[in-house]
PDB file of C-alpha atoms in Angstrom:
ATOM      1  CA  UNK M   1      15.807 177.661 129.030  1.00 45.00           C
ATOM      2  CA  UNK M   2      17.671 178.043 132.437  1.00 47.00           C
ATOM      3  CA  UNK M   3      18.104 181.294 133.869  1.00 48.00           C
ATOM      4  CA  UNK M   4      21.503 182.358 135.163  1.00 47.00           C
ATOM      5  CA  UNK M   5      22.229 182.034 138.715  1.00 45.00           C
ATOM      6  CA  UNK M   6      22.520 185.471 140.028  1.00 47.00           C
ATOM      7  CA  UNK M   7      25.420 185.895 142.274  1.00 48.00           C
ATOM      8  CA  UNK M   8      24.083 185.786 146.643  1.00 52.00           C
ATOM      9  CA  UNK M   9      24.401 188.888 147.930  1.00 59.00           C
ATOM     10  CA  UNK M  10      23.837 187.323 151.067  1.00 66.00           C
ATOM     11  CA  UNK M  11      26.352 188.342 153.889  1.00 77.00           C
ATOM     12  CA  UNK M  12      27.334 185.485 156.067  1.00 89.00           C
ATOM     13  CA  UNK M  13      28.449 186.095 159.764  1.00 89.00           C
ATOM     14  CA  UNK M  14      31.563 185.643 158.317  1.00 91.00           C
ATOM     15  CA  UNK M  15      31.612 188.186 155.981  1.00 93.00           C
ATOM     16  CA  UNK M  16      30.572 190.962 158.645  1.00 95.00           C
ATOM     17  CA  UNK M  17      33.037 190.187 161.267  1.00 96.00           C
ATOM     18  CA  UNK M  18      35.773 190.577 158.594  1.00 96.00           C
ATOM     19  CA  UNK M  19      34.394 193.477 157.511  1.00 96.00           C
ATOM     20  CA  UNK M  20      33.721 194.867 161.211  1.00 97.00           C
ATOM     21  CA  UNK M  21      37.087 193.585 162.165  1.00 97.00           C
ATOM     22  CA  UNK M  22      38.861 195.357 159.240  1.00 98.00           C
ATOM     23  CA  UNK M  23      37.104 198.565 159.278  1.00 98.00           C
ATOM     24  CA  UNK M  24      37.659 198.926 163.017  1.00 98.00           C
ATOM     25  CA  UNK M  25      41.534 198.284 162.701  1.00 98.00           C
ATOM     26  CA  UNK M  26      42.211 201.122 159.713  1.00 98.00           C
ATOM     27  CA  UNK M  27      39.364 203.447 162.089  1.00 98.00           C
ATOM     28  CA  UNK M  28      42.441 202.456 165.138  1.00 98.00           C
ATOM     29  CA  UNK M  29      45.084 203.011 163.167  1.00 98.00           C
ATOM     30  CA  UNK M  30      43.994 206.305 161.330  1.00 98.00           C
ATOM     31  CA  UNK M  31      42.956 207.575 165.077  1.00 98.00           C
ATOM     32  CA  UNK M  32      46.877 206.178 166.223  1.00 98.00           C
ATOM     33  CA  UNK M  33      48.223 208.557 163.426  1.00 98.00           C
ATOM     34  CA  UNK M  34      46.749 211.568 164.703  1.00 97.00           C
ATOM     35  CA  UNK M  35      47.470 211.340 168.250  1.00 97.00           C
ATOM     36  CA  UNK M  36      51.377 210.776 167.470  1.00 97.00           C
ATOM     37  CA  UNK M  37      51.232 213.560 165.613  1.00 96.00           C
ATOM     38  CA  UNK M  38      49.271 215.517 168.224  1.00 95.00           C
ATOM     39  CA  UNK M  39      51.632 214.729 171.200  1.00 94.00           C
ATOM     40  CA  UNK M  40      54.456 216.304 169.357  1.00 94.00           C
ATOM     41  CA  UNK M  41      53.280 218.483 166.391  1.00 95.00           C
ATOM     42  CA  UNK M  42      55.145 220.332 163.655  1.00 94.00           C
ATOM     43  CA  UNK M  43      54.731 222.275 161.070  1.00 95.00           C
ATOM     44  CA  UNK M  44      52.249 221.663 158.098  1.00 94.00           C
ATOM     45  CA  UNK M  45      55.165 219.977 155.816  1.00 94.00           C
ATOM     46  CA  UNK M  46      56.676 217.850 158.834  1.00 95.00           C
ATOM     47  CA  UNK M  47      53.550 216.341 159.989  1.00 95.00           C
ATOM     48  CA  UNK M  48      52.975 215.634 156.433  1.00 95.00           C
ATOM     49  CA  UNK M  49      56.162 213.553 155.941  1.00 95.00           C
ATOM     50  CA  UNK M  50      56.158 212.099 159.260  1.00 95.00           C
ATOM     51  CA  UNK M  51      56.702 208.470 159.973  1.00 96.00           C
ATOM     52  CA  UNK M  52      53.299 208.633 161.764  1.00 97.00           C
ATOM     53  CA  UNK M  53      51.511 208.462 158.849  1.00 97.00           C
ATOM     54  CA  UNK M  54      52.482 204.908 158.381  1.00 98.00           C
ATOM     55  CA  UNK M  55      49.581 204.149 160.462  1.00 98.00           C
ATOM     56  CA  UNK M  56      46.947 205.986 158.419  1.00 98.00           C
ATOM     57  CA  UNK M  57      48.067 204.258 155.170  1.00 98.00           C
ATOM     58  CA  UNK M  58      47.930 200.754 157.243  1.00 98.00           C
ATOM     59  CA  UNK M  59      44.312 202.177 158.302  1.00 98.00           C
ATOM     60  CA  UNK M  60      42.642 203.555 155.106  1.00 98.00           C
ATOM     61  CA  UNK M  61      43.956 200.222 153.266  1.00 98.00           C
ATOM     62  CA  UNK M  62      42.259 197.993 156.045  1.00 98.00           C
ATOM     63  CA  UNK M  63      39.198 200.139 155.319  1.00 98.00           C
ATOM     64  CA  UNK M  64      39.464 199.863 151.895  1.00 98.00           C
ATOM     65  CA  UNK M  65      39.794 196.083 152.612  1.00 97.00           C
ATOM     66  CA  UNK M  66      36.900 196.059 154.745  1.00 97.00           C
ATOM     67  CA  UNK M  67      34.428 197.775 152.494  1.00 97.00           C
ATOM     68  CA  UNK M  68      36.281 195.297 149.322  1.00 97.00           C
ATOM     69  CA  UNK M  69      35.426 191.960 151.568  1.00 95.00           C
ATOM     70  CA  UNK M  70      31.639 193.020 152.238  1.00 95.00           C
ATOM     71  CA  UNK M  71      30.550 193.737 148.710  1.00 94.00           C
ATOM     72  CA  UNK M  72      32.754 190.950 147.428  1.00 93.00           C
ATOM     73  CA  UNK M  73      32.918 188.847 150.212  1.00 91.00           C
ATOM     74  CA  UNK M  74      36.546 187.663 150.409  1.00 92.00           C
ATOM     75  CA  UNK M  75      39.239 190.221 151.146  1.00 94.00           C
ATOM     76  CA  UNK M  76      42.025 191.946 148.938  1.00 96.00           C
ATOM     77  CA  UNK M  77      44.344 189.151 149.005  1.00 95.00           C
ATOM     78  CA  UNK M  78      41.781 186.149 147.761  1.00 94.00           C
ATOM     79  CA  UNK M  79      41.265 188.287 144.761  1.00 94.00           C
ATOM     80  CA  UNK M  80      44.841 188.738 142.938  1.00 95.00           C
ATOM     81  CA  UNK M  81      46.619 186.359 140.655  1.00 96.00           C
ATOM     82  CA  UNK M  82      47.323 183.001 142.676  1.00 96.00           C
ATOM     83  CA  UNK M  83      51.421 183.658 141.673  1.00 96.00           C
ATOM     84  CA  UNK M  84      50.501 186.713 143.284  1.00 96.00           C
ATOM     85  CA  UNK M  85      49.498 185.202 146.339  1.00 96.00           C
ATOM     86  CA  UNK M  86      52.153 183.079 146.904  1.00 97.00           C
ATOM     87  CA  UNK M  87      54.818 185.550 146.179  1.00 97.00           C
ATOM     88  CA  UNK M  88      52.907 187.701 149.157  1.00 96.00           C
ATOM     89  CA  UNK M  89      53.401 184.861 151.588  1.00 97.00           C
ATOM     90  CA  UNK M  90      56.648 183.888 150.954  1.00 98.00           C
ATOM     91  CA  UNK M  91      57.325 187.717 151.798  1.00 97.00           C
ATOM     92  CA  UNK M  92      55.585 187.334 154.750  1.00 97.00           C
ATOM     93  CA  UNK M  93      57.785 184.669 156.261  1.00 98.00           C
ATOM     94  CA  UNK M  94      60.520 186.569 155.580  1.00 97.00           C
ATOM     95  CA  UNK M  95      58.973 189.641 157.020  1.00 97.00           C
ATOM     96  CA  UNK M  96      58.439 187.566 160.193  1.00 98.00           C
ATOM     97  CA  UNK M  97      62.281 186.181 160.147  1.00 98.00           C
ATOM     98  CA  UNK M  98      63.097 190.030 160.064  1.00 97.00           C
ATOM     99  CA  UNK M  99      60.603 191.256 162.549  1.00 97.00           C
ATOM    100  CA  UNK M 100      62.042 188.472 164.888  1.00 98.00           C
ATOM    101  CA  UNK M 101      65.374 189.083 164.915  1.00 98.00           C
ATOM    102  CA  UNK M 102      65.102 192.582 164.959  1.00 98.00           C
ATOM    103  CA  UNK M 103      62.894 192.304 167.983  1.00 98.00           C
ATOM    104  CA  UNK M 104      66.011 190.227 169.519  1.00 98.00           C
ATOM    105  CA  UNK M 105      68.254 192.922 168.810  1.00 97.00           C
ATOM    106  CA  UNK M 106      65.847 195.931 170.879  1.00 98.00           C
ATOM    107  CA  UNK M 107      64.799 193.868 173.772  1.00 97.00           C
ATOM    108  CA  UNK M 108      68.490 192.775 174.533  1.00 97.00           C
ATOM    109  CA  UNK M 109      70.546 195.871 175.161  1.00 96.00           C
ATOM    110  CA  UNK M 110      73.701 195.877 177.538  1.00 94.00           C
ATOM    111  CA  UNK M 111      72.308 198.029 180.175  1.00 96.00           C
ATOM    112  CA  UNK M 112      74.317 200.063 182.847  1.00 97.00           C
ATOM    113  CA  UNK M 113      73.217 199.437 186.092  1.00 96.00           C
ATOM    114  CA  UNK M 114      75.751 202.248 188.007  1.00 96.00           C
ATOM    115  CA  UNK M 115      74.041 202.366 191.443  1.00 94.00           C
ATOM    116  CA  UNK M 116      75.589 198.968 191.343  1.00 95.00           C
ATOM    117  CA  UNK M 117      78.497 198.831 189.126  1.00 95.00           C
ATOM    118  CA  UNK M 118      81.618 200.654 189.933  1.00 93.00           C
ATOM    119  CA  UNK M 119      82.547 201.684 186.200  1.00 95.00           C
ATOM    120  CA  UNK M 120      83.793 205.225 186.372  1.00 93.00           C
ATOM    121  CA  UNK M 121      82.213 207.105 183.301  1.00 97.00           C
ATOM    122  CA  UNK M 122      82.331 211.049 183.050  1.00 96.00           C
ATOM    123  CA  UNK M 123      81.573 211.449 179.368  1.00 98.00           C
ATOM    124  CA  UNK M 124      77.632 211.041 178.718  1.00 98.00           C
ATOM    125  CA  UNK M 125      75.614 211.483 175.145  1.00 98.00           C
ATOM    126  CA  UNK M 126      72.601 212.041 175.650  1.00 98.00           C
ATOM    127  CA  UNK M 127      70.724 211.491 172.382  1.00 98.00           C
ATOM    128  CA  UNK M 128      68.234 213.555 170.727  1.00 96.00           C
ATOM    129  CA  UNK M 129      64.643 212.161 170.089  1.00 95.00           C
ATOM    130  CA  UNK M 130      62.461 214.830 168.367  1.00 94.00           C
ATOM    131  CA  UNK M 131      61.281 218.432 169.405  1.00 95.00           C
ATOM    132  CA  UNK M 132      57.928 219.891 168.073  1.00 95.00           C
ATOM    133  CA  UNK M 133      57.763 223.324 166.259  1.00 93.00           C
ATOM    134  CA  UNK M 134      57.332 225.255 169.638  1.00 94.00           C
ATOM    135  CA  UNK M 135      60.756 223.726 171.245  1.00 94.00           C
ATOM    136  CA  UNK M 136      58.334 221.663 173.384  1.00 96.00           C
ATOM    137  CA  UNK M 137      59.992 217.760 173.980  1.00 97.00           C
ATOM    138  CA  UNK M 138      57.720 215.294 173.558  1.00 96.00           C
ATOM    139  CA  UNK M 139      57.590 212.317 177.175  1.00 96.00           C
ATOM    140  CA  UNK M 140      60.086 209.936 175.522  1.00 97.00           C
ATOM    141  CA  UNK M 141      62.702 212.731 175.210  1.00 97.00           C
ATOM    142  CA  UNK M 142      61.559 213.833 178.666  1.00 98.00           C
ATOM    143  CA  UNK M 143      62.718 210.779 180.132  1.00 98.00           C
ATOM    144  CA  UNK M 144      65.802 210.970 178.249  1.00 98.00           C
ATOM    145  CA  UNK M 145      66.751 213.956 180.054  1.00 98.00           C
ATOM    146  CA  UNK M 146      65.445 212.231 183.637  1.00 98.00           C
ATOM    147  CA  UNK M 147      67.551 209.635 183.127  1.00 98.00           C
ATOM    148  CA  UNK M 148      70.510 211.760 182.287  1.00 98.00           C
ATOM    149  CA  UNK M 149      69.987 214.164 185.087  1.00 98.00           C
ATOM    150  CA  UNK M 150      69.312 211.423 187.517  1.00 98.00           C
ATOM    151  CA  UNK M 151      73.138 209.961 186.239  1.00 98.00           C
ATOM    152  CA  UNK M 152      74.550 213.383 186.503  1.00 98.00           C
ATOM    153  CA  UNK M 153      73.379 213.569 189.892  1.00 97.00           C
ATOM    154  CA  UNK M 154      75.087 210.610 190.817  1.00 97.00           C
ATOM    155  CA  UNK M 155      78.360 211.355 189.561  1.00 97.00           C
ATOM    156  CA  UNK M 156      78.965 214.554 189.964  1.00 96.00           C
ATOM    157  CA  UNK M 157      82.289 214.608 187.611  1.00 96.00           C
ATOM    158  CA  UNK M 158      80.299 213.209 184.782  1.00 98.00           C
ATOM    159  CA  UNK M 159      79.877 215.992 181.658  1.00 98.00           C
ATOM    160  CA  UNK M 160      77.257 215.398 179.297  1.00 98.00           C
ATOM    161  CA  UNK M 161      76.882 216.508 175.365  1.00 98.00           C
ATOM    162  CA  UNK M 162      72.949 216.806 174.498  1.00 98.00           C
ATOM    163  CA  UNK M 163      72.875 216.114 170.552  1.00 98.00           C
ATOM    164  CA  UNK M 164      69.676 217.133 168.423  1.00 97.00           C
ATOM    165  CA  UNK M 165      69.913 219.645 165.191  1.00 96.00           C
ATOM    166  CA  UNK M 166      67.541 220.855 163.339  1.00 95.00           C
ATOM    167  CA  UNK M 167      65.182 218.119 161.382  1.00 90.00           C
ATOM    168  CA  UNK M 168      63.579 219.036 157.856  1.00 88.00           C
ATOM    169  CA  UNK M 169      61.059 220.974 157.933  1.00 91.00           C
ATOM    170  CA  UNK M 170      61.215 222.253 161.537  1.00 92.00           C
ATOM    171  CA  UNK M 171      62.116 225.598 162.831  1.00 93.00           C
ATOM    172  CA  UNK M 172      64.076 224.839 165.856  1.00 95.00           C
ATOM    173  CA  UNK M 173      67.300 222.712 167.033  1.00 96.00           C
ATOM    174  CA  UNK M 174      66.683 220.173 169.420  1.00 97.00           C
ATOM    175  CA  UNK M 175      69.973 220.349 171.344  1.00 97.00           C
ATOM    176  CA  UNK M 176      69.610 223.701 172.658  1.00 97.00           C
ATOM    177  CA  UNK M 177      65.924 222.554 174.562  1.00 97.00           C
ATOM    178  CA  UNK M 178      67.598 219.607 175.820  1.00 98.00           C
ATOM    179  CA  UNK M 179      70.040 221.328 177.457  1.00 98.00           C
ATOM    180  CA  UNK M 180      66.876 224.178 178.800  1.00 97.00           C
ATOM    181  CA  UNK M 181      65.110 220.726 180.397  1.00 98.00           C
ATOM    182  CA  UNK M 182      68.543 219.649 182.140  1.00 98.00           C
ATOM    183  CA  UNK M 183      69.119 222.546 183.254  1.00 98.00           C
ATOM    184  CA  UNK M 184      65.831 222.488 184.528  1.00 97.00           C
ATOM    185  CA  UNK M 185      66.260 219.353 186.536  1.00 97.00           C
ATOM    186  CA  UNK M 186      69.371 221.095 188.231  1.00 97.00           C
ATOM    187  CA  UNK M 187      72.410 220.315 185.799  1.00 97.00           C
ATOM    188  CA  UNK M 188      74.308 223.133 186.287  1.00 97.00           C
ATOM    189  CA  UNK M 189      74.952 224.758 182.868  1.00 97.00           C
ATOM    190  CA  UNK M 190      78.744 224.147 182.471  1.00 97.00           C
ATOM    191  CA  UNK M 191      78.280 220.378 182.766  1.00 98.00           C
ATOM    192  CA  UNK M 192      76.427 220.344 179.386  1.00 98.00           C
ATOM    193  CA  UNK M 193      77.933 220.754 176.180  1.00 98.00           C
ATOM    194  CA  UNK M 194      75.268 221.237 173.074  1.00 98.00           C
ATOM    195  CA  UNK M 195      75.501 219.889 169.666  1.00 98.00           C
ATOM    196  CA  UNK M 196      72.671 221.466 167.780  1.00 97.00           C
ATOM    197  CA  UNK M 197      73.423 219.890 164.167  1.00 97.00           C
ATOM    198  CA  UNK M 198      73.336 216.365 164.427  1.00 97.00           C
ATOM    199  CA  UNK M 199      70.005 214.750 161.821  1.00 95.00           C
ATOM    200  CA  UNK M 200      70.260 211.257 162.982  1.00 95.00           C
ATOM    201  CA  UNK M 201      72.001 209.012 165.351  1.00 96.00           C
ATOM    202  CA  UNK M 202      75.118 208.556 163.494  1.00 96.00           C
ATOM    203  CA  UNK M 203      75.707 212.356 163.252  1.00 97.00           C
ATOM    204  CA  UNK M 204      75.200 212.226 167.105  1.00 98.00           C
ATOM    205  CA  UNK M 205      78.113 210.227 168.364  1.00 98.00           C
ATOM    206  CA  UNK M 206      80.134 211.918 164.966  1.00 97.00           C
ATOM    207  CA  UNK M 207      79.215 215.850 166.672  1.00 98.00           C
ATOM    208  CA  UNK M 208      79.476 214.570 170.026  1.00 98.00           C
ATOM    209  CA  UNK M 209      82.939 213.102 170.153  1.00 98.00           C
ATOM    210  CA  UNK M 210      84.299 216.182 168.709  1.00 98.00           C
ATOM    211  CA  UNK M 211      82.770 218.690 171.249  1.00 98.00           C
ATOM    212  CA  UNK M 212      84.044 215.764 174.052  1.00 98.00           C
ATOM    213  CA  UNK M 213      87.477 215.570 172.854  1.00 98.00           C
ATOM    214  CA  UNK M 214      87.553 219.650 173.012  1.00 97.00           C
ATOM    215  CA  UNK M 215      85.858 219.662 176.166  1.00 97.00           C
ATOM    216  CA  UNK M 216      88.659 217.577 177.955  1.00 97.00           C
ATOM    217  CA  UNK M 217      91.797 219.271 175.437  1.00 97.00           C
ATOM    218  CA  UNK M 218      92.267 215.880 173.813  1.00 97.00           C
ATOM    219  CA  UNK M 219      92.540 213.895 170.653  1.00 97.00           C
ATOM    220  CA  UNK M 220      89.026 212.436 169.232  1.00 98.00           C
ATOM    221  CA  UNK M 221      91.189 209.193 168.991  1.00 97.00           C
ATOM    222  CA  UNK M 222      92.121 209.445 172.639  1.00 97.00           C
ATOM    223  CA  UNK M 223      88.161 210.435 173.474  1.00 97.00           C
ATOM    224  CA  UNK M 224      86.853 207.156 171.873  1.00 98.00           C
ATOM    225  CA  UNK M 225      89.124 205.035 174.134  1.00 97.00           C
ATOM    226  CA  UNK M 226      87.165 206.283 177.126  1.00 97.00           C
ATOM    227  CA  UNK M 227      84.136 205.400 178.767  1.00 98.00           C
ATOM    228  CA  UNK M 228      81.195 207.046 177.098  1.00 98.00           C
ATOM    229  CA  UNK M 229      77.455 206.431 178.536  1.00 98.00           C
ATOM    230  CA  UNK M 230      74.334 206.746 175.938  1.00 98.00           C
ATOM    231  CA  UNK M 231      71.224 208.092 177.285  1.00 98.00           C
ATOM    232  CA  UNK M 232      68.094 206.828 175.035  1.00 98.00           C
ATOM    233  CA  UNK M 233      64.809 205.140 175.511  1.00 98.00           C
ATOM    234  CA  UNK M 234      65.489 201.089 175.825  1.00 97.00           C
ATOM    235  CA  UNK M 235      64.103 200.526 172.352  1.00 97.00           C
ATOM    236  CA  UNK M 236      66.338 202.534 171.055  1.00 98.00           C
ATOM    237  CA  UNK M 237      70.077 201.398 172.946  1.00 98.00           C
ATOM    238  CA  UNK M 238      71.049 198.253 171.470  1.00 98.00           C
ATOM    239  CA  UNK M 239      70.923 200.327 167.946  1.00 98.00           C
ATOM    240  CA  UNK M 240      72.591 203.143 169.336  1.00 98.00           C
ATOM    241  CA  UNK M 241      75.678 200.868 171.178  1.00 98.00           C
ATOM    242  CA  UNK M 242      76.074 199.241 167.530  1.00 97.00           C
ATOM    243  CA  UNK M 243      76.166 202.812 165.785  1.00 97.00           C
ATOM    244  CA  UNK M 244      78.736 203.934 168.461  1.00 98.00           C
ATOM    245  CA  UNK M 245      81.324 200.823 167.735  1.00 97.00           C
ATOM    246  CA  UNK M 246      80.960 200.743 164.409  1.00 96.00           C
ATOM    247  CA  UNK M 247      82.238 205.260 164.788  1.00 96.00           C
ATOM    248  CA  UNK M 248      84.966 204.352 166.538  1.00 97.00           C
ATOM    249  CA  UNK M 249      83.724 204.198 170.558  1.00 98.00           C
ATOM    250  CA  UNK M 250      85.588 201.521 172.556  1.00 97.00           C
ATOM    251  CA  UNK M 251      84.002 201.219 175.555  1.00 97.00           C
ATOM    252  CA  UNK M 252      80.354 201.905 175.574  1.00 97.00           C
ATOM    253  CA  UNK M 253      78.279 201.842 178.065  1.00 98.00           C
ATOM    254  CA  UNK M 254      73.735 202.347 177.913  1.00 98.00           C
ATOM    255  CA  UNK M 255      71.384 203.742 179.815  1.00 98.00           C
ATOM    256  CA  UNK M 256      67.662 203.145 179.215  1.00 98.00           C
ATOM    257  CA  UNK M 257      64.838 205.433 179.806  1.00 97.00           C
ATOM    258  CA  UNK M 258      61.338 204.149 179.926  1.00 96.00           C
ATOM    259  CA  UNK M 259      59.346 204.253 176.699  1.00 95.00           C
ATOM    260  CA  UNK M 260      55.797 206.209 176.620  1.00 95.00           C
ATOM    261  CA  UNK M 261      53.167 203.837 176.123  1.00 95.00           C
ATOM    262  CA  UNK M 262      51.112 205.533 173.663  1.00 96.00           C
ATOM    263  CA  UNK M 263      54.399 205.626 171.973  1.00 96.00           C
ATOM    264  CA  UNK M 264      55.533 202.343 172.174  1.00 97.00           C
ATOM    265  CA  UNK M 265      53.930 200.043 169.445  1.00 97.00           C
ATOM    266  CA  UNK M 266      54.705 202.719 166.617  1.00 98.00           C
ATOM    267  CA  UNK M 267      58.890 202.891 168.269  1.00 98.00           C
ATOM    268  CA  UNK M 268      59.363 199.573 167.880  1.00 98.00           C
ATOM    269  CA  UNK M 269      58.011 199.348 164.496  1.00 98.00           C
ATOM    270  CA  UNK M 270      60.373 202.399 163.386  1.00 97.00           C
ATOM    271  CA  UNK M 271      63.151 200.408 165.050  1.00 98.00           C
ATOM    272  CA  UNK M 272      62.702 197.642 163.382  1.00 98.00           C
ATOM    273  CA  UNK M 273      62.695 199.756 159.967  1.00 97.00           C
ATOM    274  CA  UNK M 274      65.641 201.540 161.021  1.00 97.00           C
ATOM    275  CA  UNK M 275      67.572 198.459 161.308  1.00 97.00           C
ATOM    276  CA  UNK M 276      66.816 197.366 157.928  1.00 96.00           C
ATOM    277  CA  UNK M 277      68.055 200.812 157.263  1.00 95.00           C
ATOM    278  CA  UNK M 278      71.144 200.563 158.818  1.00 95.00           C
ATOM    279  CA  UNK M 279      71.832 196.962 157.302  1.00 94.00           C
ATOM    280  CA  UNK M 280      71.387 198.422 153.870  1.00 94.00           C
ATOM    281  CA  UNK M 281      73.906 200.912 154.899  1.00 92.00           C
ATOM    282  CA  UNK M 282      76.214 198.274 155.552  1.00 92.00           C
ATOM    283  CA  UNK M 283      75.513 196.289 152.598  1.00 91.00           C
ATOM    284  CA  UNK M 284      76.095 199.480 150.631  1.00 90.00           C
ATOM    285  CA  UNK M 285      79.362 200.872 152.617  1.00 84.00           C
ATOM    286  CA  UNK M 286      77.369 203.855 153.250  1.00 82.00           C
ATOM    287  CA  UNK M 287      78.488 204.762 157.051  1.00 80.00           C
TER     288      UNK M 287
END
């Protein structure tokens, strides 16, 4: 009588540079995790809930994967249902349709060149980007306020509103710090207007154009007709020009700020989410 064929627990080369490969990715991205949340920390319950941690759940599942494909020797995926599997890759086209256009919509901003465009614009948002628990601005925000103070050096008429409240979790407005760092830079202090409620980037231009139109003794109505500038990082303009015409702002015009590069890969994938976020809000009437 035949004996049963015990099942080769011999790893091909294949089957350890999957493994290696996979292991080392969730080790990257569990390592990425921590050092967004070191470069702007906050409290126990905001690092917890931070968007950061997208990474470490993308890392300890590649681990998981890793560790699954060397004592199995096929990955995750090759050992579901077939229905399964096809299901999963007909999600990842679409996934990669998304991803794509998305990708179109953050790399192609209008941009306002003003060293070489005469446009005359003395109203200027300057949007918020995150403060940690200490009031300390993380670079990306930094160059926010570079760019801003660079503009308001230029045009010396301009007056800018600095918009960041006071995020879940965290002890301190943003807006207030913003102005500190303009200030800082040599904005002189009456030039800057502070909205220190605003949670996202809708609430920004929806604060902002209020304390505008008081600032200059007219109508909101009458505020949104002008020409308003947007100070944010490029990834984050072509969103932010969309958000202001779809509140009401007629003529709108960006400036971009350079983007960290530590910070850069983990930005564009929250962009990306936030513009499914803000279709859904469309779909769903809910702006």
């Amino acid at each position: 009588m035949q004996k049963k064929s015990k099942k080769s627990t011999v790893r091909t080369w294949q089957t350890w540079f999957w493994t290696c490969s996979k292991i080392s990715a969730g080790l990257l991205g569990v390592l990425y995790s921590i050092l967004l949340i070191l470069t702007c920390p906050g409290t126990f319950l905001d690092n917890l809930t931070n968007f950061s941690n997208i990474w470490a759940v993308l890392g300890v599942f590649f681990i998981f994967d890793g560790i699954f494909h060397f004592k199995n020797q096929k990955g995750v995926f090759y050992a579901i249902p077939l229905f399964l599997q096809k299901i999963i890759k007909i999600l990842q086209l679409a996934g990669i349709f998304v991803i794509t256009v998305c990708l179109f919509l953050i790399l192609t901003p209008k941009k306002f060149d003003y060293k070489n465009d005469s446009t005359k614009i003395n109203s200027v948002i300057l949007l918020g980007g995150g403060v940690s628990k200490d009031g300390i601005l993380p670079k990306n925000v930094v160059n926010r306020v570079k760019s801003c103070a660079e503009y308001l050096e230029f045009n010396k008429d301009a007056v800018v509103c600095v918009s960041g409240g006071t995020l879940k979790f965290l002890p301190v407005a943003e807006g207030p710090f913003l102005k500190k760092e303009l200030e800082a830079m040599g904005v002189e202090s009456e030039r800057i207007l502070v909205d220190d409620q605003a949670l996202d980037t809708i609430q920004n231009f929806k604060y902002s154009k209020i304390l505008l139109a008081n600032h200059y003794g007219c109508s909101v109505d009458e505020l949104l007709e002008q020409n308003i500038l947007i100070v944010t990082n490029f990834y984050h303009l072509h969103r932010s020009q969309i958000l202001a015409g779809i509140l009401g702002y007629k003529n709108v015009y960006g400036l971009a700020s350079p983007t960290s590069r530590l910070n850069l890969l983990h930005n564009y994938l929250r962009e990306i989410c936030s513009y499914l976020k803000l279709g859904a809000r469309l779909l769903f009437k809910k702006i």
